[in-house]
Amino acid sequence: MPGTCVIGLQWGDEAKGKLVDILTENHNVVARYQGGANAGHTVVSDGETWKLSLIPSGILRDNVTCVVTGGVVLDPASAIREIDMLESRGVRVTDKLRLSDRAHVVFPWHVIEDGILNGSLSSGESIGTTGRGIGPCYRDKVGRSLAIRLGDLYRSDFRSTFNHIIEVKRRFLEASQPAGSNVIELDGDKIFDQYQGYAERLRDYVGETTNYLLDSVESGKPVLFEGAQGALLDIDHGTFPFVTSSNSSGVGVSSGSGVPGRWITRTIGVLKAYSTRVGGGPLPTEQDNNVGKHLQQRGNEFGTVTQRPRRCGWFDAVATRYSARLSGADELAVMLLDVLAELDEVKICTGYRINGTVVDQFPSQIDDLKNAEPIYEILPGWQEDLTGARNESDLPANAIGYIDRIGELLSRPVTIVSVGPDREQTIFRTDRTKPAPCPPNTQQERATV
Ligand code: GDP
Ligand code: IMO
Ligand code: MG
């Protein structure tokens, strides 16, 4: 069983990082296949908190090779900061990290473009991006002529490519900055030298990764695919235009990593026990009231990357049934269940009323989603603190009833339950989901260009 995927089924921040860290105990390789430094994944282990953005959450384990595939847009400064942070805290990164030479590089102009264009939907609404240059970098990738891949930084003709691109970018920025604002100058020599420095620093990590991953799965090594964001932020299948710029649902695993779907033998859909969203776009079950405050405070719902407060609401089974199907989830991990304690009742959205019509399918048009009034099923809440639970038998009956109802509505078993940020605060409901150590990885050969 070589390929396991961990996919967020909501709008991101479902605690994918925690789950990936746990599951890497029985995987040799962890591959991050899309997104970039817009992601913020938190792992808590032995009271220590780790915040990772680009580097897969498997890096905290010794026997795991972490791969950042060509589907990722890579900000080298961000990657270097993360490597430095890990090494300064005693985590070995050398020989454990491989960065794809196919990954597209985020440059300062992408971040500037993100800042200028973020709010400029024709409706006047804002997507509320993370401002990390993700959309503009993916746009250049698809457009090709202004794209720079990690491997390009090492080419002898890189200076002339860079000069051509920065000239076009200067003209583009001049034309797109709002009237009256100061034009942001791009200092070509400075940026070039900076990126040459980054390239040297990252040289030992950069190389081919697609064949490496194919060799791994074909030789039977267990590979874990780590998604960033959540399926409802998928560029093609999410709540467009309030989405990110990559395929963040299960459909992105193969295109981002180069590993065909036939090798993916297990897909775990990760869900919060309620809904959150950071940035713009509809959140049908949003609770702008005491329930929303309860969830935000108990769940400490502030963005890992931008520190923005996350919007909170009840669990939405219409949206997550769609994203579970879209992502091919075989089973579900329900995270942050502890946050729902001390509520008299808990609600699950099981349908929408859109312009007077009741629907149970997630709509494709954003206006329909904006007009969707949730139809709720009400379940009894529980008062007990769940954070000390380690087995299913430690959970109150109402909490078990709640997760089983989620499983029923999504037609998939809930196999993992999380009741706190720490590795230990996890309940495995079947033996299959319990991670067991796998043989040490003997092939951590270093990749060089
Ligand atoms: P990711 O982006 O999907 O990896 O999720 P984030 O790390 O951005 O957000 C999840 C947050 O919830 C982090 O602060 C985690 O430490 C925290 N967390 C994870 N699991 C649990 C849980 O079961 N209960 C609580 N209360 N917090 C959790
Ligand atoms: P993780 O991996 C939550 C959201 C942004 C914005 C939209 C587009 O930690 O779950 P972008 O910068 O990608 O162009 O922003 O997507 N967003 C996330 N929300 N978690 C994330 O990542 C996110 N990455 C992007 O808030 O609404
Ligand atoms: Mg996050």
XYZ file of C-alpha atoms and ligand atoms in Angstrom:
505
model
C 0.000 0.000 0.000
C 2.375 2.706 -1.167
C 0.268 5.905 -1.318
C -1.719 7.567 1.461
C -3.184 11.055 1.031
C -4.194 13.546 3.678
C -6.643 16.059 2.238
C -8.419 18.913 4.013
C -12.137 18.783 3.198
C -13.113 22.308 4.222
C -11.539 25.731 3.680
C -8.105 24.900 5.119
C -6.672 24.657 8.639
C -8.357 21.316 9.362
C -5.260 20.231 11.343
C -3.663 18.412 8.412
C -0.220 19.161 9.884
C -1.011 17.315 13.099
C -2.311 14.288 11.225
C 0.578 14.144 8.751
C 3.067 14.274 11.610
C 1.311 11.352 13.290
C 0.993 9.254 10.142
C 4.624 9.711 9.132
C 5.490 7.207 11.799
C 4.645 4.559 9.199
C 5.758 6.293 6.023
C 9.218 6.609 4.477
C 8.445 9.583 2.286
C 6.168 12.610 2.659
C 5.394 14.675 -0.427
C 3.830 18.116 -0.495
C 2.210 18.508 -3.899
C 0.620 21.988 -4.240
C 0.312 25.456 -2.711
C 3.178 27.361 -1.191
C 3.937 29.593 1.747
C 0.218 30.394 2.037
C -0.079 27.204 4.102
C 0.497 27.163 7.841
C 0.640 23.710 9.405
C 0.985 23.300 13.154
C 2.457 20.285 14.895
C 2.569 19.991 18.673
C 4.769 17.330 20.140
C 6.014 16.951 23.706
C 4.772 20.435 24.509
C 6.777 21.982 21.652
C 4.946 23.781 18.843
C 6.196 23.724 15.248
C 4.791 25.922 12.482
C 5.542 24.722 8.978
C 4.605 26.323 5.734
C 6.466 24.800 2.793
C 8.320 21.895 4.305
C 6.191 18.782 4.850
C 5.193 18.090 8.432
C 7.080 14.759 8.200
C 10.376 16.608 8.670
C 10.168 16.205 12.441
C 10.778 12.435 12.109
C 14.255 11.025 11.502
C 13.493 8.321 8.984
C 11.371 10.365 6.633
C 12.411 11.952 3.351
C 10.388 15.094 2.680
C 9.706 16.058 -0.909
C 8.453 19.410 -2.145
C 7.157 18.539 -5.611
C 6.931 20.505 -8.838
C 3.294 21.380 -8.124
C 4.372 23.727 -5.346
C 5.207 27.414 -5.797
C 8.318 27.940 -3.747
C 9.419 31.135 -2.060
C 13.103 30.388 -1.444
C 13.453 32.931 1.388
C 10.567 31.238 3.152
C 12.069 27.770 2.625
C 15.440 28.921 3.983
C 13.808 30.530 7.024
C 12.048 27.257 7.748
C 15.195 25.171 7.311
C 17.082 27.545 9.655
C 14.264 27.428 12.212
C 14.225 23.619 12.170
C 17.997 23.264 12.398
C 18.300 25.846 15.163
C 15.813 23.736 17.145
C 17.754 20.526 16.583
C 15.824 18.983 13.657
C 18.145 17.578 10.993
C 17.099 18.729 7.524
C 20.200 17.819 5.491
C 19.651 14.571 3.558
C 15.970 14.595 4.510
C 14.645 17.280 2.182
C 14.317 17.270 -1.616
C 13.012 20.298 -3.503
C 11.795 19.771 -7.050
C 13.707 21.647 -9.742
C 10.293 21.888 -11.454
C 8.765 23.964 -8.638
C 7.999 27.514 -9.720
C 9.775 30.279 -7.829
C 7.982 33.123 -6.059
C 9.706 36.477 -6.692
C 9.113 39.842 -5.009
C 7.011 40.986 -7.981
C 4.537 38.184 -7.295
C 4.054 39.438 -3.750
C 3.586 43.008 -5.004
C 1.066 41.847 -7.639
C -0.782 39.874 -4.978
C -1.053 43.052 -2.909
C -2.336 45.103 -5.832
C -4.795 42.576 -7.228
C -6.058 40.922 -4.077
C -9.030 43.253 -3.711
C -9.806 43.779 -7.312
C -12.591 41.337 -8.143
C -14.978 43.046 -10.532
C -17.685 42.771 -7.840
C -15.565 44.970 -5.571
C -15.182 42.090 -3.111
C -11.855 40.876 -1.843
C -10.546 37.304 -2.037
C -8.486 38.113 1.032
C -5.398 36.214 -0.061
C -2.511 35.515 2.260
C -0.428 38.005 0.273
C 2.340 35.460 -0.351
C 2.405 35.870 -4.133
C 0.757 32.490 -4.709
C -1.816 33.443 -7.372
C 0.572 35.611 -9.433
C 3.254 32.891 -9.393
C 0.790 30.231 -10.571
C -0.463 32.693 -13.206
C 3.076 33.026 -14.562
C 3.456 29.243 -14.515
C 0.376 28.787 -16.654
C 1.350 31.732 -18.873
C 4.868 30.227 -19.247
C 6.712 33.194 -20.767
C 7.365 34.914 -17.407
C 7.850 31.767 -15.353
C 11.014 30.812 -13.489
C 11.436 27.313 -12.087
C 13.807 26.376 -9.307
C 16.096 24.544 -11.742
C 16.361 27.720 -13.870
C 18.230 29.518 -11.078
C 21.238 27.276 -11.797
C 21.336 27.803 -15.566
C 24.221 29.761 -17.097
C 21.783 31.963 -19.047
C 19.655 32.789 -16.001
C 20.803 36.435 -15.880
C 19.444 37.156 -19.349
C 16.147 35.371 -18.610
C 15.858 37.336 -15.382
C 16.608 40.669 -17.130
C 13.918 40.033 -19.710
C 11.293 39.060 -17.133
C 11.974 41.875 -14.697
C 11.660 44.408 -17.506
C 8.188 43.089 -18.397
C 7.269 43.022 -14.706
C 8.336 46.660 -14.276
C 6.023 47.712 -17.094
C 3.203 45.552 -15.732
C 3.520 46.980 -12.219
C 3.639 50.534 -13.540
C 0.427 49.933 -15.473
C -1.449 48.077 -12.742
C -0.729 50.180 -9.666
C -3.682 52.345 -8.644
C -3.514 55.949 -9.820
C -1.815 58.243 -7.306
C 0.042 55.476 -5.470
C 3.836 55.334 -5.407
C 5.222 53.019 -8.043
C 7.113 50.198 -6.333
C 10.570 49.994 -7.875
C 12.104 46.611 -8.606
C 15.865 46.745 -8.006
C 17.042 44.130 -10.535
C 20.651 43.790 -9.311
C 19.571 43.440 -5.713
C 16.888 40.839 -6.441
C 19.201 38.908 -8.760
C 21.991 38.763 -6.150
C 19.499 37.795 -3.466
C 18.165 34.888 -5.536
C 21.680 33.751 -6.478
C 22.347 33.594 -2.738
C 19.159 31.576 -2.163
C 20.076 29.215 -5.010
C 23.507 28.533 -3.504
C 21.999 27.974 -0.079
C 19.421 25.506 -1.435
C 21.685 23.788 -4.003
C 22.067 20.506 -2.133
C 18.316 20.102 -1.742
C 17.285 20.811 -5.334
C 16.830 18.070 -7.911
C 14.435 15.823 -9.771
C 11.585 14.542 -7.603
C 9.034 12.928 -9.936
C 11.181 9.879 -10.698
C 12.157 9.687 -7.056
C 8.497 9.446 -6.035
C 7.687 7.008 -8.838
C 10.649 4.821 -7.815
C 9.399 4.971 -4.239
C 5.843 3.841 -4.943
C 6.884 1.302 -7.562
C 9.292 -0.305 -5.103
C 6.562 -0.502 -2.463
C 7.766 2.269 -0.157
C 4.925 3.928 1.757
C 4.551 7.522 0.596
C 2.320 10.046 2.321
C 0.932 12.908 0.229
C 0.337 16.057 2.237
C -2.248 18.488 0.910
C -2.242 22.167 1.684
C -5.383 24.317 2.006
C -8.693 22.472 1.698
C -10.807 20.976 -1.073
C -13.302 23.863 -1.007
C -10.451 26.239 -1.913
C -9.658 24.184 -5.043
C -9.163 26.413 -8.097
C -11.398 24.235 -10.312
C -13.853 22.664 -7.892
C -13.967 25.063 -4.937
C -15.902 28.225 -4.175
C -14.476 30.185 -7.105
C -13.332 32.967 -7.178
C -12.788 32.758 -3.401
C -10.255 29.975 -3.742
C -6.521 29.469 -3.889
C -4.712 29.014 -7.202
C -3.993 25.290 -7.119
C -5.894 22.002 -7.004
C -6.139 21.664 -3.252
C -8.685 18.828 -3.368
C -7.732 15.201 -3.984
C -7.643 15.799 -7.729
C -4.367 17.722 -7.307
C -2.311 14.845 -5.917
C -1.323 13.353 -9.261
C -0.875 16.544 -11.230
C 1.233 18.098 -8.476
C 3.399 15.106 -7.651
C 3.526 13.175 -10.922
C 2.340 10.003 -9.176
C -0.689 8.461 -10.914
C -3.864 7.861 -8.940
C -3.459 4.079 -9.178
C -0.760 4.321 -6.498
C -2.999 6.110 -4.023
C -4.475 3.347 -1.960
C -5.802 5.285 1.008
C -7.229 8.795 1.210
C -7.985 10.341 4.562
C -10.315 13.321 4.486
C -9.541 15.706 7.351
C -12.355 17.740 8.892
C -12.745 20.112 11.740
C -15.730 19.229 13.902
C -17.133 22.619 12.822
C -16.412 25.047 9.951
C -13.860 27.813 9.624
C -12.791 30.075 6.842
C -10.158 32.797 6.679
C -10.371 35.481 4.011
C -13.328 36.325 1.766
C -16.090 34.172 0.306
C -19.303 32.598 1.557
C -19.392 30.392 4.634
C -23.061 29.300 4.735
C -23.044 28.113 8.353
C -21.122 31.106 9.742
C -22.186 32.067 13.276
C -21.724 35.762 13.915
C -22.869 35.318 17.526
C -21.900 33.663 20.813
C -21.546 30.252 19.175
C -19.053 31.736 16.694
C -17.171 33.344 19.588
C -17.169 30.071 21.527
C -15.635 28.233 18.551
C -13.118 30.961 17.832
C -11.936 31.237 21.425
C -11.841 27.548 22.309
C -10.374 26.626 18.934
C -7.904 29.526 19.023
C -9.035 30.286 15.511
C -6.461 32.744 14.222
C -4.642 32.216 10.910
C -1.242 30.532 11.254
C 0.230 32.578 8.388
C -1.519 35.940 8.623
C -2.882 35.863 12.206
C -6.283 36.964 10.860
C -9.223 35.761 12.957
C -10.890 32.795 11.262
C -14.636 32.963 10.684
C -16.414 30.113 12.467
C -19.678 28.213 12.060
C -21.459 24.885 12.402
C -20.364 21.761 10.575
C -21.571 21.764 6.970
C -22.373 18.258 5.730
C -23.503 19.509 2.298
C -20.138 21.112 1.570
C -18.070 18.288 3.076
C -20.026 15.462 1.446
C -19.166 17.141 -1.853
C -15.499 17.594 -0.981
C -15.190 14.051 0.410
C -16.521 12.649 -2.874
C -14.372 14.999 -4.935
C -11.276 13.972 -3.010
C -12.041 10.265 -3.035
C -11.888 10.105 0.768
C -12.070 6.533 2.042
C -12.266 7.542 5.674
C -12.533 10.642 7.809
C -10.477 12.222 10.578
C -12.579 14.552 12.729
C -10.298 17.076 14.401
C -10.836 19.653 17.179
C -13.814 17.773 18.591
C -12.891 19.129 22.055
C -13.782 22.660 20.897
C -17.503 21.795 20.787
C -17.694 20.974 24.521
C -19.973 23.009 26.812
C -22.623 23.704 24.154
C -26.167 22.623 25.008
C -26.805 21.584 21.447
C -24.701 21.154 18.333
C -25.935 21.647 14.793
C -25.068 20.040 11.480
C -26.123 21.594 8.199
C -27.770 18.874 6.090
C -29.261 20.955 3.287
C -29.496 24.465 1.861
C -32.541 26.493 0.930
C -31.547 28.485 -2.148
C -34.095 30.977 -3.459
C -36.875 28.935 -1.869
C -35.718 25.540 -3.166
C -34.244 22.924 -0.839
C -31.059 21.348 -2.184
C -28.646 18.810 -0.770
C -25.956 19.245 -3.441
C -23.179 21.791 -3.161
C -23.851 24.507 -5.752
C -21.378 25.340 -8.523
C -22.281 29.027 -8.682
C -20.989 31.397 -6.041
C -24.201 33.448 -5.999
C -26.197 30.346 -5.083
C -23.811 29.633 -2.233
C -24.073 33.234 -1.054
C -27.854 32.856 -0.959
C -27.803 29.440 0.684
C -29.700 29.318 3.972
C -28.557 26.313 5.968
C -31.055 23.702 7.091
C -29.890 22.252 10.380
C -30.213 18.991 12.213
C -29.896 19.564 15.963
C -28.037 17.101 18.164
C -27.529 17.151 21.927
C -24.257 18.694 23.083
C -21.965 17.585 25.908
C -20.412 19.426 28.832
C -17.387 17.180 29.420
C -13.861 18.330 28.620
C -12.573 15.902 25.966
C -8.919 16.894 25.948
C -7.909 14.022 28.231
C -9.675 11.348 26.164
C -7.327 8.738 24.688
C -9.787 6.011 23.755
C -13.244 6.024 22.283
C -14.588 4.782 25.616
C -13.419 8.070 27.202
C -15.812 10.060 24.985
C -19.340 10.932 26.126
C -22.157 9.234 24.199
C -23.310 12.527 22.675
C -19.836 13.213 21.248
C -19.730 9.717 19.719
C -23.245 10.265 18.352
C -22.062 13.512 16.757
C -19.048 12.020 14.940
C -21.010 8.985 13.847
C -23.690 11.242 12.394
C -20.982 13.059 10.416
C -19.747 9.705 9.112
C -23.281 8.704 8.186
C -24.025 11.950 6.356
C -20.737 11.716 4.432
C -21.091 7.939 3.840
C -17.589 7.294 5.182
C -16.334 5.976 8.502
C -14.766 8.357 11.001
C -11.613 6.442 11.882
C -9.591 9.134 13.682
C -10.731 11.668 16.268
C -8.594 14.494 17.626
C -9.278 16.128 20.981
C -6.331 18.509 21.308
C -3.283 19.758 19.412
C -0.788 17.256 20.833
C 0.154 13.989 19.101
C -1.096 12.139 22.154
C -4.558 13.706 21.971
C -5.656 11.401 19.176
C -8.058 8.487 19.146
C -7.696 5.757 16.511
C -11.017 3.988 16.172
C -9.728 1.010 14.198
C -6.441 -0.890 14.172
C -5.971 -0.040 10.517
C -5.589 3.662 11.240
C -3.169 3.243 14.094
C 0.320 4.132 12.827
C 2.978 1.472 13.325
C 6.671 2.099 12.680
C 7.943 1.115 9.228
C 11.478 0.001 8.299
C 14.097 2.770 8.295
C 14.475 4.615 5.020
C 17.762 3.545 3.527
C 17.564 5.636 0.396
C 17.953 9.201 1.531
C 20.364 9.953 -1.274
C 21.020 13.622 -1.738
C 19.728 15.357 -4.848
C 21.901 17.844 -6.696
C 21.372 19.630 -9.976
P -3.498 22.825 8.959
O -3.218 24.036 8.156
O -4.588 22.007 8.390
O -2.268 22.003 9.258
O -4.068 23.355 10.379
P -3.468 24.545 11.254
O -2.247 24.079 11.912
O -3.387 25.802 10.468
O -4.651 24.763 12.280
C -5.066 23.777 13.165
C -4.907 24.317 14.591
O -5.595 23.479 15.482
C -3.467 24.328 15.077
O -3.291 25.419 15.946
C -3.341 23.011 15.825
O -2.326 23.015 16.822
C -4.706 22.924 16.453
N -5.228 21.574 16.683
C -5.004 20.444 15.963
N -5.788 19.442 16.414
C -6.512 19.953 17.436
C -7.533 19.417 18.280
O -7.949 18.273 18.167
N -8.055 20.268 19.221
C -7.652 21.547 19.352
N -8.220 22.290 20.306
N -6.710 22.085 18.569
C -6.161 21.303 17.605
P -3.499 25.595 5.145
O -2.600 24.680 4.336
C -6.746 28.509 5.219
C -7.084 31.135 1.725
C -6.789 32.610 1.936
C -7.699 33.214 0.894
C -7.617 32.210 -0.267
C -6.624 32.596 -1.352
O -2.849 26.145 6.359
O -4.806 24.937 5.397
P -3.961 32.610 -1.488
O -2.939 33.342 -0.654
O -3.789 31.130 -1.470
O -4.082 33.164 -2.871
O -5.374 32.950 -0.758
O -7.212 30.982 0.316
N -5.998 30.227 2.161
C -6.051 29.471 3.261
N -6.996 29.404 4.238
N -5.658 27.697 5.238
C -4.738 27.742 4.268
O -3.710 26.856 4.193
C -4.888 28.687 3.244
N -4.152 29.021 2.146
C -4.843 29.949 1.500
O -7.124 33.027 3.238
O -9.032 33.220 1.353
Mg -3.201 26.114 8.357
